[in-house]
PDB file of C-alpha atoms in Angstrom:
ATOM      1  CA  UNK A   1      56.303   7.109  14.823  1.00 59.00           C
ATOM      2  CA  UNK A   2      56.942   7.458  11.163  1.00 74.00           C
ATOM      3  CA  UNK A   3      54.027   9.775  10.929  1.00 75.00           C
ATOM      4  CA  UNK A   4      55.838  12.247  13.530  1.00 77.00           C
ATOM      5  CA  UNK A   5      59.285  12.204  12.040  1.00 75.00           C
ATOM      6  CA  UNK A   6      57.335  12.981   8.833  1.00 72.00           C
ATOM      7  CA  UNK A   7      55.535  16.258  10.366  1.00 74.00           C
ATOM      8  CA  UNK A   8      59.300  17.098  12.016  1.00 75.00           C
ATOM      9  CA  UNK A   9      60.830  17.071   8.304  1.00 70.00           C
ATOM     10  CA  UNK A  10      58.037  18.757   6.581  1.00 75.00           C
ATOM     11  CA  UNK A  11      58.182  21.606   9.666  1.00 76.00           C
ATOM     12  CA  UNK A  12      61.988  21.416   9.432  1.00 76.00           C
ATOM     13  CA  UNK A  13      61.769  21.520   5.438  1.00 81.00           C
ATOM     14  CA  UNK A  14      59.439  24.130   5.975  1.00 82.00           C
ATOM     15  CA  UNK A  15      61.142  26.678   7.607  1.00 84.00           C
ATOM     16  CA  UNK A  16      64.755  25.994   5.434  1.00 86.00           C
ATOM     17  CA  UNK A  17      62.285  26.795   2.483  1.00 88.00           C
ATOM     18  CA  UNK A  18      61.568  29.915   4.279  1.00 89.00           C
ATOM     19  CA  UNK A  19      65.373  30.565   5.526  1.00 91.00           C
ATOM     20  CA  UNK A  20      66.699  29.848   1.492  1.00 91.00           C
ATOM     21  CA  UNK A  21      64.084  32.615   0.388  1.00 91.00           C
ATOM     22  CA  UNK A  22      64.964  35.128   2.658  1.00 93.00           C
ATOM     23  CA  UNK A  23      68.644  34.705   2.270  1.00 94.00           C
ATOM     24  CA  UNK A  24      68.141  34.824  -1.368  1.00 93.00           C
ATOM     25  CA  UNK A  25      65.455  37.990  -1.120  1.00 92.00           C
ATOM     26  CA  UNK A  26      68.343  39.771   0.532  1.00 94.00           C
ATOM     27  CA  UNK A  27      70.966  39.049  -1.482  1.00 95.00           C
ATOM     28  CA  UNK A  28      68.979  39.896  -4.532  1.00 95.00           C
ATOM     29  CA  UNK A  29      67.853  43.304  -2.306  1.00 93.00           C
ATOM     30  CA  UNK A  30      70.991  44.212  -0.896  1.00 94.00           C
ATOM     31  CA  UNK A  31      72.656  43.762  -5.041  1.00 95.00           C
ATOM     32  CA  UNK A  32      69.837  45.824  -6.702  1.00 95.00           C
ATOM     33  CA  UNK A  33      70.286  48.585  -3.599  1.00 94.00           C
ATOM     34  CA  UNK A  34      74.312  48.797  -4.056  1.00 94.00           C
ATOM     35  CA  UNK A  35      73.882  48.869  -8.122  1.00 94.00           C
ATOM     36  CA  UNK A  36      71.243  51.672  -7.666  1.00 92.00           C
ATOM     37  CA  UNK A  37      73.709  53.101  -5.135  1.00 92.00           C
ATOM     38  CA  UNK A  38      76.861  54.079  -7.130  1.00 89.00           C
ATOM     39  CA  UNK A  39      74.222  54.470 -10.162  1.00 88.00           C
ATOM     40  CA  UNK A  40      73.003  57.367  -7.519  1.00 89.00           C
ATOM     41  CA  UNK A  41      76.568  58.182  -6.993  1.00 88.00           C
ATOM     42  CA  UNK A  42      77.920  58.899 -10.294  1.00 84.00           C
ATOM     43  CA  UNK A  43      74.381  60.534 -11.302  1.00 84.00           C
ATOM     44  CA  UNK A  44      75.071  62.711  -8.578  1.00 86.00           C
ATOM     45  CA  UNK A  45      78.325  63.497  -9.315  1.00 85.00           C
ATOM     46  CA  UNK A  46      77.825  64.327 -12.851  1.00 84.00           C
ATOM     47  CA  UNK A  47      75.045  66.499 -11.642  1.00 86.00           C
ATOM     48  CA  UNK A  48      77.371  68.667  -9.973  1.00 89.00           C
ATOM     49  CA  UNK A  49      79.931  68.649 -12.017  1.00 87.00           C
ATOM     50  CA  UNK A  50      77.294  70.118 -14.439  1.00 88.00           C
ATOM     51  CA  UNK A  51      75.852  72.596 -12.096  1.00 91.00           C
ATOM     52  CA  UNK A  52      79.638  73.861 -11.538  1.00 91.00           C
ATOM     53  CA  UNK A  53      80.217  73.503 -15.810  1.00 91.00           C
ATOM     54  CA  UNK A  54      77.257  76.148 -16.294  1.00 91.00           C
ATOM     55  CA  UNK A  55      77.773  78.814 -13.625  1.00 91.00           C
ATOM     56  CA  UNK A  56      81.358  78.956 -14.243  1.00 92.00           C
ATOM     57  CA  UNK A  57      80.505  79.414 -17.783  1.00 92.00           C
ATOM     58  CA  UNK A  58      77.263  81.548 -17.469  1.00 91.00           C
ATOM     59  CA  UNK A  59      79.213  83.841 -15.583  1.00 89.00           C
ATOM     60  CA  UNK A  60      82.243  83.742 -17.790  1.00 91.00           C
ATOM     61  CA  UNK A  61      79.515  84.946 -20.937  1.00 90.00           C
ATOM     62  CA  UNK A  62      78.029  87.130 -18.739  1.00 86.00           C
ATOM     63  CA  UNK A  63      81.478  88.993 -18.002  1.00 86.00           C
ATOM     64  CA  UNK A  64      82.332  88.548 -21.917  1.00 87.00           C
ATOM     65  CA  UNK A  65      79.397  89.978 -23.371  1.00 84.00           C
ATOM     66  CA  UNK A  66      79.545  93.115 -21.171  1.00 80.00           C
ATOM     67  CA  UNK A  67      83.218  93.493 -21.847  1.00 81.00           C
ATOM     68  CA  UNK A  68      83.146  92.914 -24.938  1.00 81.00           C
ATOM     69  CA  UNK A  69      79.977  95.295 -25.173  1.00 77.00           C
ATOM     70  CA  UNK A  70      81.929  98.197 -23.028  1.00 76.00           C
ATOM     71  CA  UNK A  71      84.508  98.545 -25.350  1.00 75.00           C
ATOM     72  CA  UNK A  72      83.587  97.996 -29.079  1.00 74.00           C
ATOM     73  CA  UNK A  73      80.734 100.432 -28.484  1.00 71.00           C
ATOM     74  CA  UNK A  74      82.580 103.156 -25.751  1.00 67.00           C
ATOM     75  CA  UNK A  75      80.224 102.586 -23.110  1.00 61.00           C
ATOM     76  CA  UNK A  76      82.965 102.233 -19.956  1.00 58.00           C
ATOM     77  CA  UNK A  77      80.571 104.068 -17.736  1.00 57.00           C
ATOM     78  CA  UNK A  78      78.611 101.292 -18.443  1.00 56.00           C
ATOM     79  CA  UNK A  79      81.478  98.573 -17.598  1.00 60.00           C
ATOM     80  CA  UNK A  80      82.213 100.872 -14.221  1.00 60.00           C
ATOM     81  CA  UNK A  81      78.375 100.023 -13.209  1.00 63.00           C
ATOM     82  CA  UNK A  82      78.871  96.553 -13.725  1.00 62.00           C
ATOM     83  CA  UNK A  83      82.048  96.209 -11.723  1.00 62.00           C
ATOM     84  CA  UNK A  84      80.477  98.389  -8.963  1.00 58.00           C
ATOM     85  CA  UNK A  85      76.732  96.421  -9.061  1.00 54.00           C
ATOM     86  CA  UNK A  86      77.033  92.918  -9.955  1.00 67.00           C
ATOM     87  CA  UNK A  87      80.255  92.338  -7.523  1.00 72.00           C
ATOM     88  CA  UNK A  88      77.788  89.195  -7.160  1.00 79.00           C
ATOM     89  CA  UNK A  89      78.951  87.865 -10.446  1.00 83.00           C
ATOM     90  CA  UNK A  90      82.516  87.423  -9.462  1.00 83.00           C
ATOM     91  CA  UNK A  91      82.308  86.251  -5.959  1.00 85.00           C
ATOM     92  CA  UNK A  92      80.252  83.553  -7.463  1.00 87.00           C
ATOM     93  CA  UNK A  93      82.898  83.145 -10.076  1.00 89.00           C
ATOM     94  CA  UNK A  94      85.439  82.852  -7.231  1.00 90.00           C
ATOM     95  CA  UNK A  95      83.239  80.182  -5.600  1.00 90.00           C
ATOM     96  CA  UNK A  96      83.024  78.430  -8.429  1.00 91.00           C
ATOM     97  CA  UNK A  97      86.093  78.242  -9.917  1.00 92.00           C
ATOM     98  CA  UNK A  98      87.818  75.947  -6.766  1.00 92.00           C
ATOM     99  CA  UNK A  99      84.886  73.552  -7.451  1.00 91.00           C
ATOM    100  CA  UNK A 100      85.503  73.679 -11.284  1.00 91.00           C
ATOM    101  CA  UNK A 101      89.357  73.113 -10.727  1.00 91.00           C
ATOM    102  CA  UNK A 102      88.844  70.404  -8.391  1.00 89.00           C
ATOM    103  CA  UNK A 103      86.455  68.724 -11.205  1.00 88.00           C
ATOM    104  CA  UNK A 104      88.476  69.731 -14.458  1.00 87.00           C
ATOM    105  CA  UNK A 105      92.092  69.985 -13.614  1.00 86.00           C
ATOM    106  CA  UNK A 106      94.282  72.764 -12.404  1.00 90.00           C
ATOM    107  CA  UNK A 107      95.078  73.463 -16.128  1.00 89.00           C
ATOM    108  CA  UNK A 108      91.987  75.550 -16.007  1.00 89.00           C
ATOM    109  CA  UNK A 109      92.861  78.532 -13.188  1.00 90.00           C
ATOM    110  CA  UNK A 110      94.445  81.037 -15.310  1.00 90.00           C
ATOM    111  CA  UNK A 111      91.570  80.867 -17.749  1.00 91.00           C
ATOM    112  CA  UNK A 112      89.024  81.686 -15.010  1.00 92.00           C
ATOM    113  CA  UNK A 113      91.463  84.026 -12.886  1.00 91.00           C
ATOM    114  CA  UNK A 114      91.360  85.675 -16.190  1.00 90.00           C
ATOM    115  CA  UNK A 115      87.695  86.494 -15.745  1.00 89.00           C
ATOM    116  CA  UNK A 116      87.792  87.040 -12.099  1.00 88.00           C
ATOM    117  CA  UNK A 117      90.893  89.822 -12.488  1.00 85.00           C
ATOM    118  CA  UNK A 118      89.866  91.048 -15.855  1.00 84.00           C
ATOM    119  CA  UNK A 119      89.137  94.853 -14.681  1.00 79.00           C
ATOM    120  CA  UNK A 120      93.077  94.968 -13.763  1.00 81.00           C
ATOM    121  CA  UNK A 121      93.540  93.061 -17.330  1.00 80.00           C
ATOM    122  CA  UNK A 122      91.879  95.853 -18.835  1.00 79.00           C
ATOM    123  CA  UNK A 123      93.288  98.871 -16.901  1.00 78.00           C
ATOM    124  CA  UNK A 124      97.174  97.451 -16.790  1.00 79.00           C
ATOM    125  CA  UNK A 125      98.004  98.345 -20.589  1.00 79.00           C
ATOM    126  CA  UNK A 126     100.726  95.501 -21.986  1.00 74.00           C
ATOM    127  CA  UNK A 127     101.433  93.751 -24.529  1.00 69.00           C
ATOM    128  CA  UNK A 128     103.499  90.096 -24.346  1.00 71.00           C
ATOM    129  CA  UNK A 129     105.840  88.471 -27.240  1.00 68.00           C
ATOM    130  CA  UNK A 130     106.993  85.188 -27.370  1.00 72.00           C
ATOM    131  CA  UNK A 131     110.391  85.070 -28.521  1.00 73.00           C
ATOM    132  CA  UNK A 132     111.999  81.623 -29.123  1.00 75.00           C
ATOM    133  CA  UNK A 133     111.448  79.984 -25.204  1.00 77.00           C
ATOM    134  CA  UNK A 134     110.509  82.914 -23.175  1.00 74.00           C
ATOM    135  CA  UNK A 135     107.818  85.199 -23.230  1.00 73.00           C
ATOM    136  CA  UNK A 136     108.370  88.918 -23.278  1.00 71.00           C
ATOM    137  CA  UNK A 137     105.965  91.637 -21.742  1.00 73.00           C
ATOM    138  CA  UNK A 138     105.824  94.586 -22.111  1.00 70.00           C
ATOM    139  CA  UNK A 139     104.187  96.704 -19.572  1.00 72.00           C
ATOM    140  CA  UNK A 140     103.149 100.616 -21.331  1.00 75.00           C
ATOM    141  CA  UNK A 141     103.482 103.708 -18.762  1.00 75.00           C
ATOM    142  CA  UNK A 142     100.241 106.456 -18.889  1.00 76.00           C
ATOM    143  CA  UNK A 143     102.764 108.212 -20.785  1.00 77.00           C
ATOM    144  CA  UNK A 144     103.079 106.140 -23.585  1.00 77.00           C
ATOM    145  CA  UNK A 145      99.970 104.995 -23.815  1.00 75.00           C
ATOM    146  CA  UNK A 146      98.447 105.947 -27.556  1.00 79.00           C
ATOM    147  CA  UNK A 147      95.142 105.631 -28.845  1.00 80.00           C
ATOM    148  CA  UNK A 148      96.496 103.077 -31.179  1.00 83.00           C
ATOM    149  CA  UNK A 149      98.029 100.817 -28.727  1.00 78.00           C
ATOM    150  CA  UNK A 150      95.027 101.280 -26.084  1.00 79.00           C
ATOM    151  CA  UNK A 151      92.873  99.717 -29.170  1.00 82.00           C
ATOM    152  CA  UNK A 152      95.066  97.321 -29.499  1.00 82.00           C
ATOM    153  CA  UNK A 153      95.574  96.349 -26.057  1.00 81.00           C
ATOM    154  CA  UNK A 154      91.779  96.435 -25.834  1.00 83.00           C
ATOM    155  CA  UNK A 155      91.420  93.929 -28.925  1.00 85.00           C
ATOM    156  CA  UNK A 156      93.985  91.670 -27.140  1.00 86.00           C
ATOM    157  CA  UNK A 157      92.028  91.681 -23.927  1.00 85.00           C
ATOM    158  CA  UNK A 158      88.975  90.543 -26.365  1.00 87.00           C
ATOM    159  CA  UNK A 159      90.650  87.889 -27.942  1.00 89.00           C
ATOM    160  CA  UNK A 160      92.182  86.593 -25.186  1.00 89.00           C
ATOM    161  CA  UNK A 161      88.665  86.525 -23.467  1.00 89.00           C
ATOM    162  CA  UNK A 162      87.224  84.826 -26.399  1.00 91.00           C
ATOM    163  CA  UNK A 163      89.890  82.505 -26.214  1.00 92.00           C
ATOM    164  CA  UNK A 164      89.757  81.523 -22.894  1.00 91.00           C
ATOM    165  CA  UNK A 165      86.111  80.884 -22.959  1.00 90.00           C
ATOM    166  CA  UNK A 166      86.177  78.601 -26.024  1.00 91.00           C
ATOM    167  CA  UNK A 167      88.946  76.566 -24.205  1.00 89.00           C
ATOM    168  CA  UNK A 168      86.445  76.209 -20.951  1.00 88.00           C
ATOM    169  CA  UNK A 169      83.700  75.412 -22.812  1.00 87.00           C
ATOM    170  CA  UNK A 170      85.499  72.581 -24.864  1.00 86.00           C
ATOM    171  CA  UNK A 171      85.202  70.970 -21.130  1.00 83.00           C
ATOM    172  CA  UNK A 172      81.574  69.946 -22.194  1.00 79.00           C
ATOM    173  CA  UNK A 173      83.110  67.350 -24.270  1.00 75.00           C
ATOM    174  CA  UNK A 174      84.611  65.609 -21.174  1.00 68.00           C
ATOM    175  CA  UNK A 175      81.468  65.864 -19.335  1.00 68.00           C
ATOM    176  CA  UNK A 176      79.772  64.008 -21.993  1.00 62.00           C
ATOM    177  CA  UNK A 177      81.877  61.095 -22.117  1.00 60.00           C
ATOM    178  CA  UNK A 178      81.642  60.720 -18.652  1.00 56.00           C
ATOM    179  CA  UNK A 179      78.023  60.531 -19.220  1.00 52.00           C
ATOM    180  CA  UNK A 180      78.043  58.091 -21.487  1.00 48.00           C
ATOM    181  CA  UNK A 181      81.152  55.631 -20.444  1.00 48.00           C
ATOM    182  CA  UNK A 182      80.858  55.879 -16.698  1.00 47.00           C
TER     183      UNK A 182
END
């Protein structure tokens, strides 16, 4: 009798052996799969956010350079082809630009809109003071419109570009922090 009660431990020892392992095999499973999950997650999300970082600025360059381009050397047939034939270029910017908000803060929107309207920026001739709390503009008929102050307004529509784009840009910094300390 002692020899059966013996067998029924080991078979009952047996199979707790093999109950404990499993248990523990899927705890250890199921810990390693959620870790690897938001590891996956935030990979993910930083990929994104980095796809959205560099067409948002690509296209940003891309609208600076031919700007920029257009009017230091005269060539505004050439920035009327680019308006009319790489309409792609903005839509994308469009796109973009809720995606990039949505990532990097609503402080952001102006600078892109910026880019998006900067045709009208360029053909709406003004000039804006800040005096004390308020801002002044100053909005110039055809009429008044000079040489001098169309250079000038088209320097200001330069600088502000290169402005803006440094700003967006200085969002890299955030996205490498979040690389590292997330």
């Amino acid at each position: 009798m002692t020899e059966t009660i013996k067998n029924e431990l080991q078979k009952v020892d047996f199979w707790l052996t093999i109950i404990q392992d499993s248990i523990s095999g899927l705890t250890i499973g199921s810990t390693i799969a959620l870790i690897g999950y938001f590891i996956w997650k935030k990979q993910n999300l930083y990929s994104k956010k980095f796809d959205v970082y560099i067409n948002v600025i690509s296209s940003i360059e891309e609208i600076q350079r031919v700007i920029t381009h257009s009017i230091i050397l005269k060539k505004i047939p050439h920035f009327n082809k680019f308006f009319e034939l790489d309409a792609n270029i903005f839509l994308d910017l469009k796109k973009n630009k809720i995606l990039f908000i949505s990532f990097f803060g609503e402080k952001h929107n102006d600078k892109i809109e910026y880019f998006i309207n900067i045709n009208e920026h360029i053909k709406r001739v003004q000039f804006s003071y800040e005096e004390e709390d308020s801002t002044i503009t100053h909005f110039f008929t055809e009429e008044e419109i000079t040489p001098q102050i169309l250079r000038d307004h088209k320097q200001d529509v330069i600088y502000k570009m290169h402005e803006y784009s440094k700003e967006l840009k200085l969002v890299s910094k955030g996205l490498k922090r979040y690389a590292l300390l997330k």
